[in-house]
Coordinates of C-alpha atoms in Angstrom, one line a residue:
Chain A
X16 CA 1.2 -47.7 129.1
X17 CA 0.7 -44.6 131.5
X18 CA 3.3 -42.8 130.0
X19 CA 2.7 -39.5 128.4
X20 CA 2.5 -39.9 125.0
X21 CA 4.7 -36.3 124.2
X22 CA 3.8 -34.4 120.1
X23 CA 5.9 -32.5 119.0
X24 CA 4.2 -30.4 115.7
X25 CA 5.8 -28.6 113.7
X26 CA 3.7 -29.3 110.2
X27 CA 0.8 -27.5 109.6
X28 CA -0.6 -29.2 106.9
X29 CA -4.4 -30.3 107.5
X30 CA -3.1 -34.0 106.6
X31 CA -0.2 -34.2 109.1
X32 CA -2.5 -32.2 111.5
X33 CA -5.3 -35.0 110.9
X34 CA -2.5 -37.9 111.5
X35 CA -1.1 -36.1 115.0
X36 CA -4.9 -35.7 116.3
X37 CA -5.7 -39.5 115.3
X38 CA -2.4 -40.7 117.6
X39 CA -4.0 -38.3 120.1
X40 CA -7.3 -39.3 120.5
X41 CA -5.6 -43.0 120.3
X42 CA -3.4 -42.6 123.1
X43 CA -6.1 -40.5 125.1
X44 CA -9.1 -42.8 124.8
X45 CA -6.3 -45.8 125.9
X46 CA -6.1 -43.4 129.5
X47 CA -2.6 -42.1 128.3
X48 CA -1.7 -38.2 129.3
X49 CA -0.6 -36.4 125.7
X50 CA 1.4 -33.5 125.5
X51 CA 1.6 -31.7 122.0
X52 CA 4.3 -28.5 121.9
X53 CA 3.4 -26.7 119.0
X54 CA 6.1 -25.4 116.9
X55 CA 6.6 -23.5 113.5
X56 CA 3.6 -24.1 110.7
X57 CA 1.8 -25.8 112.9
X58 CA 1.3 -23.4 115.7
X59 CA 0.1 -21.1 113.2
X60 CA -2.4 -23.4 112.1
X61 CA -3.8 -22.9 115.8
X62 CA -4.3 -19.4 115.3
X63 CA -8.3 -18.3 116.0
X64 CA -8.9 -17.1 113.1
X65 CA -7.7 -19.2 111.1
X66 CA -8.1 -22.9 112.5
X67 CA -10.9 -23.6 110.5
X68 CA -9.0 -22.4 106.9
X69 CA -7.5 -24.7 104.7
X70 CA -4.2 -25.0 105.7
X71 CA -3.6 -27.6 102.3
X72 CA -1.9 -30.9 102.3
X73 CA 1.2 -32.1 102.2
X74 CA 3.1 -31.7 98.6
X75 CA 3.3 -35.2 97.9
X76 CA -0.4 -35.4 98.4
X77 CA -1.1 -34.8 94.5
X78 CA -4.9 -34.0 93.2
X79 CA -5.7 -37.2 94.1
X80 CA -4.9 -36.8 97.6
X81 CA -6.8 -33.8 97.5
X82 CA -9.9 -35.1 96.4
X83 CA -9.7 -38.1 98.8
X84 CA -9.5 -35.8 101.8
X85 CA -12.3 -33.6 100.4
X86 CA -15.0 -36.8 99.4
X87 CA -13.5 -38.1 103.1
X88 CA -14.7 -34.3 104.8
X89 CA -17.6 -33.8 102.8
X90 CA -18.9 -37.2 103.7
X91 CA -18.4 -36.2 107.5
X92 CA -15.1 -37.0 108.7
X93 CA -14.2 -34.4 111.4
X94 CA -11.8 -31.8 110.8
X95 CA -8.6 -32.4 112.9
X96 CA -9.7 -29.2 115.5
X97 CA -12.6 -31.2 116.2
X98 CA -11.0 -34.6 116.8
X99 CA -8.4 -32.5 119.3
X100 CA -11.4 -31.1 121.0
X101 CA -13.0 -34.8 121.3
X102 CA -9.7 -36.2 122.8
X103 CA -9.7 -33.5 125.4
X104 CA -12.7 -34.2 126.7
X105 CA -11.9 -38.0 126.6
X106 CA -8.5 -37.7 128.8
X107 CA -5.7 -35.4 129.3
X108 CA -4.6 -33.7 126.6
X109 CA -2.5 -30.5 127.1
X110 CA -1.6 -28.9 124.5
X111 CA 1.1 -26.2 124.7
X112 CA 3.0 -23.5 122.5
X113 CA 6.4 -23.3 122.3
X114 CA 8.1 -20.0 123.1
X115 CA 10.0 -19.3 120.5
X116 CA 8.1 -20.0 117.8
X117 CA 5.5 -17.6 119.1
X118 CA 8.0 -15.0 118.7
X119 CA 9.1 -16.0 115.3
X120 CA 5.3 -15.3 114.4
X121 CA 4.7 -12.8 116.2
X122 CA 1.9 -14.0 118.4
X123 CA 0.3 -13.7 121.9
X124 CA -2.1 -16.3 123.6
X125 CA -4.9 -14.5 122.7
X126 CA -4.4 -15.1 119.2
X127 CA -4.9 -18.5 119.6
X128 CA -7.5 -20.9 119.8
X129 CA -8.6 -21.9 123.2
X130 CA -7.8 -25.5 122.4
X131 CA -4.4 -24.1 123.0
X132 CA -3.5 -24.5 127.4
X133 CA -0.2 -22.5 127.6
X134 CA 3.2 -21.9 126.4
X135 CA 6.0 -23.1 127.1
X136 CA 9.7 -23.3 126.4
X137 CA 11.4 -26.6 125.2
X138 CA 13.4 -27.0 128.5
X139 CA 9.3 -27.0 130.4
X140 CA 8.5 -29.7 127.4
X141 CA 11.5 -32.2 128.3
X142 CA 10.8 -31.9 132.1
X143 CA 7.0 -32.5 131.6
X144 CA 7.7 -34.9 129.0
X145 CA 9.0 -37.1 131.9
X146 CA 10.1 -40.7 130.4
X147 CA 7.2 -40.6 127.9
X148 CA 7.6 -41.1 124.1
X149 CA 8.4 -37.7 122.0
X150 CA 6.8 -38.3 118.3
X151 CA 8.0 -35.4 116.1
X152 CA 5.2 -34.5 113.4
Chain B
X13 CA 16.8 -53.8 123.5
X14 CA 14.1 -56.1 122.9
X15 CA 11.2 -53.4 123.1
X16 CA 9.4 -53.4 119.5
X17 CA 9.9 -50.4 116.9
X18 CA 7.1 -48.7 115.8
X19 CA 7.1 -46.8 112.5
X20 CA 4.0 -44.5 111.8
X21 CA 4.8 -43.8 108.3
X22 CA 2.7 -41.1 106.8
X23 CA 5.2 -39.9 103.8
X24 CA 4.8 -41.9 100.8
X25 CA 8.1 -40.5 98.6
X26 CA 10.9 -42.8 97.4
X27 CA 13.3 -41.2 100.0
X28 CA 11.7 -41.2 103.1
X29 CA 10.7 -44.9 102.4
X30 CA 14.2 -45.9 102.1
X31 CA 15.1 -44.0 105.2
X32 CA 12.4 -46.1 106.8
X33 CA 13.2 -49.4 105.5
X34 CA 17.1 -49.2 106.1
X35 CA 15.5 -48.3 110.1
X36 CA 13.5 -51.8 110.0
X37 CA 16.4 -53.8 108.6
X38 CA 18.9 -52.3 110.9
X39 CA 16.5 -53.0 114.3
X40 CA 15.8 -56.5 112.7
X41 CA 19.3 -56.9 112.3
X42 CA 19.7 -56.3 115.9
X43 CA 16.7 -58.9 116.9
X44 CA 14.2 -56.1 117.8
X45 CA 10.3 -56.5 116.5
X46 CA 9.5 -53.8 114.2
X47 CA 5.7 -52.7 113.6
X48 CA 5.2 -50.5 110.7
X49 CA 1.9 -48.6 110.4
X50 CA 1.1 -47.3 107.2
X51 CA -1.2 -43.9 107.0
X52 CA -2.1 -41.8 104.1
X53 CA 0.3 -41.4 101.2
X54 CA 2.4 -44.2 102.6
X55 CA -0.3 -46.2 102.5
X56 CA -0.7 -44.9 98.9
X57 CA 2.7 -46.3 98.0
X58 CA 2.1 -49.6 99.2
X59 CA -1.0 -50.5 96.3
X60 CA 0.4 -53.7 94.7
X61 CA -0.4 -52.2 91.2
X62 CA 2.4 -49.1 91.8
X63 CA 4.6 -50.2 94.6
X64 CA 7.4 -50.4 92.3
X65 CA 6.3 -47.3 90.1
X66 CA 8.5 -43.9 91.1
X67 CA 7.1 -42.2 94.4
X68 CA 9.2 -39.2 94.0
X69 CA 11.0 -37.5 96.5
X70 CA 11.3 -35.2 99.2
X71 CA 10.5 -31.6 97.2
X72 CA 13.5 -30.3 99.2
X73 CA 15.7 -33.0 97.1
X74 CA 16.1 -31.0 94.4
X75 CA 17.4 -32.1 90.9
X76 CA 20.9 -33.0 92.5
X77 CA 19.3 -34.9 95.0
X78 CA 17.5 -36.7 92.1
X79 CA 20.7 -37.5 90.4
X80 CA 22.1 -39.0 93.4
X81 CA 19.4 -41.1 94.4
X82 CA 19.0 -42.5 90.6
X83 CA 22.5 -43.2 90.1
X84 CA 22.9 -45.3 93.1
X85 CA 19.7 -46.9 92.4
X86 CA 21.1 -47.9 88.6
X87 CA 24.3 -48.9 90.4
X88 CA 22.1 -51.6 92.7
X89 CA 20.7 -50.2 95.8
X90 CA 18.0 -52.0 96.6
X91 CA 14.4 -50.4 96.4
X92 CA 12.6 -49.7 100.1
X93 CA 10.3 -52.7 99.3
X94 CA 12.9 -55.0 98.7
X95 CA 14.9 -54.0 101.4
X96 CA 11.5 -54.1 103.5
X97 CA 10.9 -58.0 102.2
X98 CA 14.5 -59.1 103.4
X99 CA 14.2 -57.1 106.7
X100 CA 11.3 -59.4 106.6
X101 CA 13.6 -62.9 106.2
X102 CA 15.7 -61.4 108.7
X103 CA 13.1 -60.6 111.5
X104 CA 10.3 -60.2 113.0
X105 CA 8.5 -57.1 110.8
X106 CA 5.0 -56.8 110.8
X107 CA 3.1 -53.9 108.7
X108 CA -0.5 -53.1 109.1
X109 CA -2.1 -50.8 106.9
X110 CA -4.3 -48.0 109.0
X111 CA -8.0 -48.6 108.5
X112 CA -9.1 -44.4 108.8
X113 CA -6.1 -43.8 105.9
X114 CA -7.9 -47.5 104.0
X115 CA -11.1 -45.7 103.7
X116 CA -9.6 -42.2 102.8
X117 CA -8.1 -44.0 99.9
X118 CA -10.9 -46.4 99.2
X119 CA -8.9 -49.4 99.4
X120 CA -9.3 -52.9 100.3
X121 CA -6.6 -55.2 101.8
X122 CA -6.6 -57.4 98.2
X123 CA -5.3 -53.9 96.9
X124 CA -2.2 -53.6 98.9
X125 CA 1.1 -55.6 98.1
X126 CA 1.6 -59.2 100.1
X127 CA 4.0 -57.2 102.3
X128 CA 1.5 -55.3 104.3
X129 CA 0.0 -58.0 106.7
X130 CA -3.1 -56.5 107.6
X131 CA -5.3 -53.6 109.0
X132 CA -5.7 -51.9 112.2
X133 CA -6.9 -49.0 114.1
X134 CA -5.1 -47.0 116.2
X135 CA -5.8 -48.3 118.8
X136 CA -4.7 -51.6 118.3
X137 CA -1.8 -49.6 116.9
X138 CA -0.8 -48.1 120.3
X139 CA -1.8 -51.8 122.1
X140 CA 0.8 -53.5 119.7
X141 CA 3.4 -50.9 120.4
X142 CA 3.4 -51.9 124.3
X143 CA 6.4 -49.7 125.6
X144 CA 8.3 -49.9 122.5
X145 CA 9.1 -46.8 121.0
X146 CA 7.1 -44.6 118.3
X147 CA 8.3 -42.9 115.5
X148 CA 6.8 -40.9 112.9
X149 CA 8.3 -40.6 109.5
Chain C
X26 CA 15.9 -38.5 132.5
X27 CA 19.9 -39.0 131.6
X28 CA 18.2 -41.7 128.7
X29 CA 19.9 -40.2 125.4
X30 CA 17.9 -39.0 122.9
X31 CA 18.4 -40.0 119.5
X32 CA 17.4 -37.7 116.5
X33 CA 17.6 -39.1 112.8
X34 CA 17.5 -35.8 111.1
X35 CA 16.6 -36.6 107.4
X36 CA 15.1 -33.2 106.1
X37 CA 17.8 -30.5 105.0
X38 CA 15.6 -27.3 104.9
X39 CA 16.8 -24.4 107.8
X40 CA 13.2 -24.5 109.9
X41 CA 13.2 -28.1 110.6
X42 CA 16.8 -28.0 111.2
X43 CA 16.5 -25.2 113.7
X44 CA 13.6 -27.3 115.5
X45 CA 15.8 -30.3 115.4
X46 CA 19.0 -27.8 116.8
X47 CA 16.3 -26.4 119.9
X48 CA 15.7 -30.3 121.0
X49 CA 18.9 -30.8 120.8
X50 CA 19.9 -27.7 123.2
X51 CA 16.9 -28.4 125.4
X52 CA 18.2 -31.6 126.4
X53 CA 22.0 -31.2 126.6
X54 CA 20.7 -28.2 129.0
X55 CA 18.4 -31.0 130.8
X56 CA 22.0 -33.4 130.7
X57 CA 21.1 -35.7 128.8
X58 CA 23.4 -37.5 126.3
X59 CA 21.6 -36.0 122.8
X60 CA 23.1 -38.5 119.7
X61 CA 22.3 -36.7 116.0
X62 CA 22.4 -39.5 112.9
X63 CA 22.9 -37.6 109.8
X64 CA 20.8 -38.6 106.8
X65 CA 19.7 -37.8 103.0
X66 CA 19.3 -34.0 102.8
X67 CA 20.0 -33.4 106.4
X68 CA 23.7 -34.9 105.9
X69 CA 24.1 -32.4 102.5
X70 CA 23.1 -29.5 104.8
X71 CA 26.1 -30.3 107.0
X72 CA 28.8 -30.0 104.1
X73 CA 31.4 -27.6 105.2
X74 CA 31.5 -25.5 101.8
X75 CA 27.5 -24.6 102.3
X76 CA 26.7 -25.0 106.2
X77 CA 26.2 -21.5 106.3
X78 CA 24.2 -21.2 102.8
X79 CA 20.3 -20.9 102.7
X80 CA 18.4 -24.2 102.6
X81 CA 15.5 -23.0 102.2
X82 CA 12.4 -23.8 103.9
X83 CA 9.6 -26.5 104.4
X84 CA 7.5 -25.7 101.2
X85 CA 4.2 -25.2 103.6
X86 CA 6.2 -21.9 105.1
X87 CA 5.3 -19.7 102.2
X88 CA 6.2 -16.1 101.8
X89 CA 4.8 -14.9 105.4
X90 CA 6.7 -17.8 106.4
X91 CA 10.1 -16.9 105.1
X92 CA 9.8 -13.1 106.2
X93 CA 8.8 -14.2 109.3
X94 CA 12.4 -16.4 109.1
X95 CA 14.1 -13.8 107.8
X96 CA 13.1 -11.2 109.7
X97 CA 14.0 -13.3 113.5
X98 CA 17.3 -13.6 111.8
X99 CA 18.0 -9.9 111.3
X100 CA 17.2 -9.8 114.9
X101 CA 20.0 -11.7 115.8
X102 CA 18.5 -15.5 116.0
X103 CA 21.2 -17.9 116.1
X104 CA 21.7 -20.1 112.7
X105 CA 20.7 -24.1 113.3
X106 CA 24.3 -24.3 113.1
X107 CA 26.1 -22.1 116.1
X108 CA 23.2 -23.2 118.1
X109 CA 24.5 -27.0 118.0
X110 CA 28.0 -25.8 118.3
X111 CA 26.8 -24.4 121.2
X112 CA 24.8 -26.9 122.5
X113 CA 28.1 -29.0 122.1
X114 CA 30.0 -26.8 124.7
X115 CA 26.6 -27.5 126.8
X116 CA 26.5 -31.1 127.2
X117 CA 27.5 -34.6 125.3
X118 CA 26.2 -34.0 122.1
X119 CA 27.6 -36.6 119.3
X120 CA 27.0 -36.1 115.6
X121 CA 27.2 -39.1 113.1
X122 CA 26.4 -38.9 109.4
X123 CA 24.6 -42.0 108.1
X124 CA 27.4 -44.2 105.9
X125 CA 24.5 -45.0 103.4
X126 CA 23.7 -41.5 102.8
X127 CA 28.0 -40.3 102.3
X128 CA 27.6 -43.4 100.1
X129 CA 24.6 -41.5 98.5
X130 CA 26.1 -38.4 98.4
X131 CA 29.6 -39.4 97.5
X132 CA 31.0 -37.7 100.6
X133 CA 33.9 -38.6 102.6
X134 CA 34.3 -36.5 106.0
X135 CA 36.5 -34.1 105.4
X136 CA 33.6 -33.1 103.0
X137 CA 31.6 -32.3 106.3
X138 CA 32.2 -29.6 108.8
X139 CA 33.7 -30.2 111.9
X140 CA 30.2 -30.3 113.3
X141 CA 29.6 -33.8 112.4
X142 CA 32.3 -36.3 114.9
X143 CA 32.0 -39.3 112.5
X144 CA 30.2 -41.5 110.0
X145 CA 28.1 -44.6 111.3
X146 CA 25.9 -47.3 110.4
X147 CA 22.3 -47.6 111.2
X148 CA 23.0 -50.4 113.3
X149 CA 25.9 -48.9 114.9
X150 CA 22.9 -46.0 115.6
X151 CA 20.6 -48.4 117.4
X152 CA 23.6 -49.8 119.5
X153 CA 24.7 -46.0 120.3
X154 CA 20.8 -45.0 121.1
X155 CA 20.4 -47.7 123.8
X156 CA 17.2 -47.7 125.6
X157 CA 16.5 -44.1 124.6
X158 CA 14.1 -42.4 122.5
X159 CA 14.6 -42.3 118.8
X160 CA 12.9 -39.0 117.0
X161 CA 12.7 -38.9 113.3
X162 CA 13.1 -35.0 112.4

């Protein structure tokens, strides 16, 4: 069970988001490393000034869905930033960007949120990934 | 080969169901324990009053992709719960239902069809899984 | 490390393809074995007569989304598809398409473009993936 427990994101969607940080703080608080390579929609959902936004649900969701994630929120359920920042300080949890999508958007490090360690390119995500698990989200 | 399967499933359309399913027959087929844990809108699809009720698909399916899948369903593909409830016969399948996504959607266990067999937490989640692989879908 | 890795791709649209065809280049660089299983819109993406069309995108991209696309394209990106044929040249890449999904999609193979080596069963997939890691794209 030492593993690494390897995420790859690439949906930015606060509900898909909210699942990947659950299976994080999960596999962090059982003493397993986590690596999460950020990719596409979701690393723009890690941008600083906009981590906080709504970044909406998944399609299928439905106004139903919606509700039941904002009644969940507004009764106090953390917001999935939060929960990422909880499972950091609860094990090791690195949590990296991957190359090229930063170029696709256009970003630098700085315009992320400091939950963010590094970036990396896919070849640096296999090698670190070791023999661990890789869950795409 | 005898490492359990673990599904996460998050997506609750018609499509990625069946994708999911046809993955738990096929590793029962083959003698390896599956472990299906349902989150969010798969969760959603697994009430006992709408399992069988249309899910929809994919939005990337498209009206063609519509077609298709109704015309092989009206010439007798099996639904994902049926083909879930023989995978059953056939091995050793056990589905839990995630308690975070239970109290999102305000359901109790008496509210989900007979083929999930209880609730968990992640934790227990990632405990179950031992070294078996995870995937999400 | 020379564990293959398994990818069921499932989702046709060109952003989670290209994500799918980076893994896939990552670890055929790494050599490891890298086994694609063809499913649902994933497999329609692969016909020969629209490989090359526009898929579109996962519905959370949005507009700044698809310029963002578009415009790494202009500047010479590769397409999802010349970067598997490359990563084909690179290392042992195999490409299946899921017989339940040609049944689905009433395709034989010469439908397909010379991409895709064959057409498989799920279990056949399981047999092929051995003790590696299975990633759901």
């Amino acid at each position: 069970m030492d593993d690494p427990l390897n995420l790859v994101l690439f949906s930015g969607t606060d509900d898909k988001l909210q699942a990947a940080a659950v299976l994080t703080a999960g596999a962090a608080a059982l003493g397993r490393p986590v690596h999460l390579f950020l990719q596409y929609w979701a690393l723009d959902a890690f941008r600083a000034d906009r981590i906080a936004a709504d970044h909406g649900l998944a399609a299928e969701a439905g106004p139903a869905g919606r509700k039941a994630v904002d009644d969940l929120r507004a009764a106090g359920q953390s917001s999935w930033a939060d929960t990422l920042r909880a499972a950091k300080e609860l094990g090791a949890v690195d949590i990296e960007a991957c190359s090229l999508s930063m170029d696709l958007l256009h970003l630098e490090q700085t315009d992320l949120d400091p939950l963010v360690d590094g970036v990396e390119g896919v070849t640096a995500f296999f090698l670190n990934a070791e023999q661990g698990q890789v869950v795409f989200i």
